[in-house]
Short mmCIF file of C-alpha atoms in Angstrom, two decimals:
data_model
loop_
_atom_site.label_atom_id
_atom_site.label_comp_id
_atom_site.label_asym_id
_atom_site.label_seq_id
_atom_site.Cartn_x
_atom_site.Cartn_y
_atom_site.Cartn_z
CA UNK A 914 118.66 116.76 102.03
CA UNK A 915 116.51 115.74 104.89
CA UNK A 916 116.11 119.50 106.09
CA UNK A 917 115.08 120.77 102.89
CA UNK A 918 112.48 118.49 102.17
CA UNK A 919 110.90 118.57 105.54
CA UNK A 920 110.66 122.45 104.69
CA UNK A 921 109.81 122.63 101.40
CA UNK A 922 107.66 118.89 101.03
CA UNK A 923 107.65 116.23 98.44
CA UNK A 924 109.35 112.67 98.62
CA UNK A 925 112.03 112.11 100.51
CA UNK A 926 114.14 108.47 99.52
CA UNK A 927 114.37 106.29 101.95
CA UNK A 928 116.80 104.74 100.86
CA UNK A 929 119.29 107.96 101.43
CA UNK A 930 117.99 109.11 105.04
CA UNK A 931 120.99 109.09 107.90
CA UNK A 932 119.89 106.15 110.62
CA UNK A 933 120.35 108.86 112.87
CA UNK A 934 118.32 111.72 111.25
CA UNK A 935 115.16 108.45 110.80
CA UNK A 936 113.14 109.98 114.06
CA UNK A 937 113.34 113.38 112.98
CA UNK A 938 112.14 112.20 108.75
CA UNK A 939 109.52 110.02 111.05
CA UNK A 940 107.92 112.45 112.95
CA UNK A 941 107.72 114.88 109.67
CA UNK A 942 106.30 112.70 107.37
CA UNK A 943 102.89 112.22 106.50
CA UNK A 944 103.40 109.18 104.78
CA UNK A 945 105.24 106.07 103.63
CA UNK A 946 105.04 105.03 99.76
CA UNK A 947 106.33 101.47 98.25
CA UNK A 948 106.18 100.96 94.83
CA UNK A 949 106.02 97.04 93.99
CA UNK A 950 105.83 96.06 90.18
CA UNK A 951 107.66 92.94 87.78
CA UNK A 952 109.84 92.22 85.64
CA UNK A 953 107.69 90.17 83.10
CA UNK A 954 108.02 89.92 79.36
CA UNK A 955 104.98 92.75 77.49
CA UNK A 956 106.19 91.83 73.65
CA UNK A 957 109.05 92.84 71.66
CA UNK A 958 108.13 96.86 71.99
CA UNK A 959 108.03 97.38 76.10
CA UNK A 960 110.82 96.53 78.42
CA UNK A 961 111.40 93.36 81.04
CA UNK A 962 111.13 96.09 83.76
CA UNK A 963 107.44 97.75 82.10
CA UNK A 964 105.34 97.15 85.14
CA UNK A 965 108.25 98.23 87.17
CA UNK A 966 109.36 102.02 85.25
CA UNK A 967 104.95 102.60 85.64
CA UNK A 968 104.95 102.17 89.92
CA UNK A 969 108.35 103.53 90.42
CA UNK A 970 107.21 106.47 87.69
CA UNK A 971 103.96 107.14 89.61
CA UNK A 972 104.87 106.44 93.49
CA UNK A 973 107.11 109.73 92.31
CA UNK A 974 104.02 111.53 91.20
CA UNK A 975 102.55 110.89 94.67
CA UNK A 976 103.89 114.16 96.25
CA UNK A 977 104.52 117.08 94.67
CA UNK A 978 107.48 119.63 96.53
CA UNK A 979 105.77 122.80 98.33
CA UNK A 980 102.69 122.54 100.56
CA UNK A 981 101.09 119.18 100.91
CA UNK A 982 101.74 115.74 101.92
CA UNK A 983 105.32 114.65 102.10
CA UNK A 984 106.00 111.23 101.45
CA UNK A 985 109.29 109.26 102.08
CA UNK A 986 110.02 107.05 99.19
CA UNK A 987 110.62 102.84 99.61
CA UNK A 988 112.68 101.34 96.91
CA UNK A 989 110.59 99.40 95.32
CA UNK A 990 109.79 95.59 95.07
CA UNK A 991 111.09 94.32 91.52
CA UNK A 992 110.14 90.93 91.53
CA UNK A 993 106.26 89.20 91.50
CA UNK A 994 103.75 86.50 91.15
CA UNK A 995 103.05 86.56 87.36
CA UNK A 996 99.75 84.43 85.39
CA UNK A 997 100.16 80.96 83.65
CA UNK A 998 100.15 84.21 80.68
CA UNK A 999 103.30 85.65 81.11
CA UNK A 1000 105.62 82.85 83.22
CA UNK A 1001 106.64 80.79 79.93
CA UNK A 1002 107.93 84.02 77.99
CA UNK A 1003 111.49 84.65 77.61
CA UNK A 1004 112.52 87.19 80.57
CA UNK A 1005 109.78 87.21 82.97
CA UNK A 1006 110.88 86.95 86.57
CA UNK A 1007 107.94 85.30 88.37
CA UNK A 1008 107.79 83.93 92.86
CA UNK A 1009 105.26 81.86 93.24
CA UNK A 1010 101.73 83.39 95.21
CA UNK A 1011 102.60 82.47 98.88
CA UNK A 1012 106.27 83.99 98.67
CA UNK A 1013 104.68 86.66 97.12
CA UNK A 1014 102.37 87.34 99.60
CA UNK A 1015 104.69 86.25 102.58
CA UNK A 1016 107.75 88.81 101.25
CA UNK A 1017 105.01 91.54 100.88
CA UNK A 1018 103.70 91.24 104.62
CA UNK A 1019 107.28 91.73 105.80
CA UNK A 1020 108.08 94.38 103.95
CA UNK A 1021 104.73 96.11 104.93
CA UNK A 1022 104.94 95.47 108.33
CA UNK A 1023 108.85 96.40 108.20
CA UNK A 1024 107.63 100.06 107.15
CA UNK A 1025 105.07 100.44 109.56
CA UNK A 1026 107.44 99.62 112.58
CA UNK A 1027 110.00 101.40 111.25
CA UNK A 1028 107.75 104.40 111.98
CA UNK A 1029 105.56 105.04 109.55
CA UNK A 1030 102.07 103.58 109.87
CA UNK A 1031 100.58 104.79 106.84
CA UNK A 1032 101.64 103.35 103.74
CA UNK A 1033 100.53 104.08 100.45
CA UNK A 1034 101.33 101.04 97.89
CA UNK A 1035 101.76 102.28 94.31
CA UNK A 1036 101.01 99.02 91.90
CA UNK A 1037 102.15 98.46 88.47
CA UNK A 1038 101.33 95.04 87.77
CA UNK A 1039 97.96 93.64 88.00
CA UNK A 1040 98.56 90.30 89.64
CA UNK A 1041 100.02 92.51 92.85
CA UNK A 1042 96.36 92.89 93.94
CA UNK A 1043 95.52 90.20 95.46
CA UNK A 1044 98.93 89.65 96.99
CA UNK A 1045 99.14 92.97 98.50
CA UNK A 1046 96.08 92.97 99.42
CA UNK A 1047 96.44 90.04 101.30
CA UNK A 1048 99.17 90.79 102.75
CA UNK A 1049 97.47 94.39 104.12
CA UNK A 1050 95.41 92.53 105.56
CA UNK A 1051 98.27 90.52 108.08
CA UNK A 1052 100.14 93.46 108.90
CA UNK A 1053 96.44 95.16 110.03
CA UNK A 1054 95.78 92.50 112.90
CA UNK A 1055 98.99 93.06 113.65
CA UNK A 1056 99.82 96.61 113.97
CA UNK A 1057 98.33 99.69 114.18
CA UNK A 1058 97.90 100.84 110.44
CA UNK A 1059 96.47 102.42 107.29
CA UNK A 1060 97.74 100.84 104.50
CA UNK A 1061 96.17 102.23 100.87
CA UNK A 1062 96.69 100.26 97.51
CA UNK A 1063 96.83 102.08 94.27
CA UNK A 1064 96.93 100.99 90.64
CA UNK A 1065 97.67 102.84 88.46
CA UNK A 1066 95.85 101.86 85.36
CA UNK A 1067 92.49 102.19 87.32
CA UNK A 1068 93.87 106.10 88.33
CA UNK A 1069 92.42 106.87 83.85
CA UNK A 1070 89.26 105.23 83.13
CA UNK A 1071 87.54 103.65 80.28
CA UNK A 1072 85.61 106.08 78.86
CA UNK A 1073 89.42 108.29 78.72
CA UNK A 1074 91.54 106.04 77.67
CA UNK A 1075 88.50 105.41 74.51
CA UNK A 1076 88.57 109.17 73.91
CA UNK A 1077 92.74 109.11 73.51
CA UNK A 1078 92.96 105.42 71.22
CA UNK A 1079 89.32 105.24 69.95
CA UNK A 1080 87.10 102.49 68.87
CA UNK A 1081 90.02 99.59 69.97
CA UNK A 1082 90.79 97.58 73.40
CA UNK A 1083 93.40 99.72 74.85
CA UNK A 1084 93.85 98.94 77.72
CA UNK A 1085 95.25 95.01 77.75
CA UNK A 1086 98.65 93.75 78.62
CA UNK A 1087 101.06 95.53 76.37
CA UNK A 1088 98.15 97.32 74.91
CA UNK A 1089 98.38 100.83 73.07
CA UNK A 1090 97.26 102.21 77.11
CA UNK A 1091 100.18 100.25 78.80
CA UNK A 1092 102.69 100.99 76.22
CA UNK A 1093 101.63 104.83 76.35
CA UNK A 1094 101.74 104.93 80.51
CA UNK A 1095 105.66 103.62 79.66
CA UNK A 1096 106.57 106.29 77.04
CA UNK A 1097 105.38 108.99 79.42
CA UNK A 1098 107.66 107.98 81.69
CA UNK A 1099 110.51 106.43 80.03
CA UNK A 1100 109.99 107.14 76.24
CA UNK A 1101 114.07 105.86 75.29
CA UNK A 1102 112.54 101.71 76.66
CA UNK A 1103 110.19 101.93 73.86
CA UNK A 1104 110.22 99.96 70.49
CA UNK A 1105 106.62 100.95 69.21
CA UNK A 1106 107.86 99.54 65.35
CA UNK A 1107 108.70 96.08 66.86
CA UNK A 1108 105.45 95.06 66.82
CA UNK A 1109 102.40 95.15 64.69
CA UNK A 1110 98.71 95.27 65.62
CA UNK A 1111 97.42 92.08 67.20
CA UNK A 1112 93.34 92.90 68.43
CA UNK A 1113 93.01 91.49 71.71
CA UNK A 1114 90.07 88.87 72.54
CA UNK A 1115 87.27 90.86 73.08
CA UNK A 1116 85.57 90.78 76.54
CA UNK A 1117 82.33 89.14 77.17
CA UNK A 1118 79.04 91.32 76.41
CA UNK A 1119 77.94 91.40 79.37
CA UNK A 1120 78.03 95.13 82.35
CA UNK A 1121 78.33 93.21 84.88
CA UNK A 1122 81.93 93.00 87.26
CA UNK A 1123 83.62 89.75 86.29
CA UNK A 1124 87.40 88.43 86.97
CA UNK A 1125 88.25 85.74 84.37
CA UNK A 1126 91.65 83.62 84.28
CA UNK A 1127 92.05 80.92 81.31
CA UNK A 1128 95.04 79.72 80.56
CA UNK A 1129 95.92 80.89 77.57
CA UNK A 1130 94.10 83.64 75.17
CA UNK A 1131 93.91 83.92 71.46
CA UNK A 1132 95.29 85.91 70.16
CA UNK A 1133 98.30 85.81 72.30
CA UNK A 1134 102.26 86.65 72.34
CA UNK A 1135 102.78 87.20 75.81
CA UNK A 1136 100.84 90.36 74.99
CA UNK A 1137 98.61 91.34 72.83
CA UNK A 1138 96.45 95.30 71.85
CA UNK A 1139 96.77 98.30 69.34
CA UNK A 1140 100.18 99.46 69.53
CA UNK A 1141 99.97 101.64 66.89
CA UNK A 1142 97.58 103.75 69.06
CA UNK A 1143 100.27 104.48 71.73
CA UNK A 1144 102.09 107.87 71.39
CA UNK A 1145 104.29 109.81 73.51
CA UNK A 1146 101.28 112.90 73.67
CA UNK A 1147 99.19 109.78 74.99
CA UNK A 1148 101.84 109.09 77.54
CA UNK A 1149 102.08 112.32 79.60
CA UNK A 1150 98.53 112.68 79.19
CA UNK A 1151 97.82 109.65 81.18
CA UNK A 1152 100.80 110.04 83.24
CA UNK A 1153 99.39 113.79 84.29
CA UNK A 1154 96.29 113.06 84.86
CA UNK A 1155 96.61 109.31 86.90
CA UNK A 1156 99.45 111.71 88.84
CA UNK A 1157 96.89 114.56 89.14
CA UNK A 1158 94.48 111.96 90.94
CA UNK A 1159 96.59 109.52 92.68
CA UNK A 1160 97.57 113.16 94.70
CA UNK A 1161 94.10 113.82 94.96
CA UNK A 1162 93.69 110.13 96.79
CA UNK A 1163 97.09 110.80 98.97
CA UNK A 1164 95.57 113.91 100.33
CA UNK A 1165 92.33 113.33 101.62
CA UNK A 1166 93.59 109.91 103.30
CA UNK A 1167 96.61 112.27 104.90
CA UNK A 1168 93.83 114.15 106.08
CA UNK A 1169 91.46 111.39 107.48
CA UNK A 1170 91.77 110.19 110.92
CA UNK A 1171 94.59 107.08 111.69
CA UNK A 1172 92.57 103.73 112.90
CA UNK A 1173 92.02 102.37 116.51
CA UNK A 1174 94.88 99.74 116.72
CA UNK A 1175 93.87 95.94 116.11
CA UNK A 1176 92.73 94.01 119.24
CA UNK A 1177 92.58 89.91 119.75
CA UNK A 1178 89.10 90.45 121.20
CA UNK A 1179 85.77 89.47 118.41
CA UNK A 1180 83.30 91.69 120.28
CA UNK A 1181 83.91 94.43 122.93
CA UNK A 1182 83.50 94.31 126.74
CA UNK A 1183 79.40 95.41 126.15
CA UNK A 1184 77.91 96.62 123.63
CA UNK A 1185 77.44 99.60 121.99
CA UNK A 1186 74.54 101.34 123.64
CA UNK A 1187 71.44 102.24 121.22
CA UNK A 1188 70.78 104.70 119.10
CA UNK A 1189 68.43 107.33 120.00
CA UNK A 1190 65.60 106.46 118.71
CA UNK A 1191 65.10 109.01 116.00
CA UNK A 1192 69.08 108.31 114.63
CA UNK A 1193 67.65 104.28 114.34
#
């Protein structure tokens, strides 16, 4: 299996690598990939593992067989910190944020220590963005590493989801966009008829970026959105578009130089030479 991967490219599951072949895999690999998801209520129409399905699904799209970067796929992180909006709903298994950061830091550092200084984390759960980022920052100060975090949700633009779903809000938790994403990988897990449309609360009428955290939106049933706009065809479009963009990001990242090792020194021993006057 490892020989075919080394010659043919694509992804090699880390869990199946014999210990005696790890050094050869490390030498041949361009990067490792870690999916991070959640077990969380997404409404009566989506599985509890929706975020895990999406994280693992898009992680599997990060390297295609054939010429191109070779990746090593690590088992997914299944459990995550979950927002107050979904923690009370049945089936949500939430861990404390401080536990999530420490756990992720240990997992990420372990993968780097195993010989994979380039690690791609593919995220399927919005709350992971902060905990994974914090863990990455910690590891990057301890080991030479290039740690890349990509959220599948952001690989398709709001304008493009507007073309898919029309003039309704489609990008909410358990809404048409996320439902279509799950349909693109595991259509047998989705029950579209189980949920009526639940129009989400509109965003603030401004164009500036912001983060708004509230105890419970209204309307809200642990999810919201126009589920009726989700289709398997839209899911295939989302999967194809986002997968291609993920591979584009990976190719550019792998081609870039590795960073210098971390240092405990706050400043260099001597200041850099001043730029020539014409370059200043």
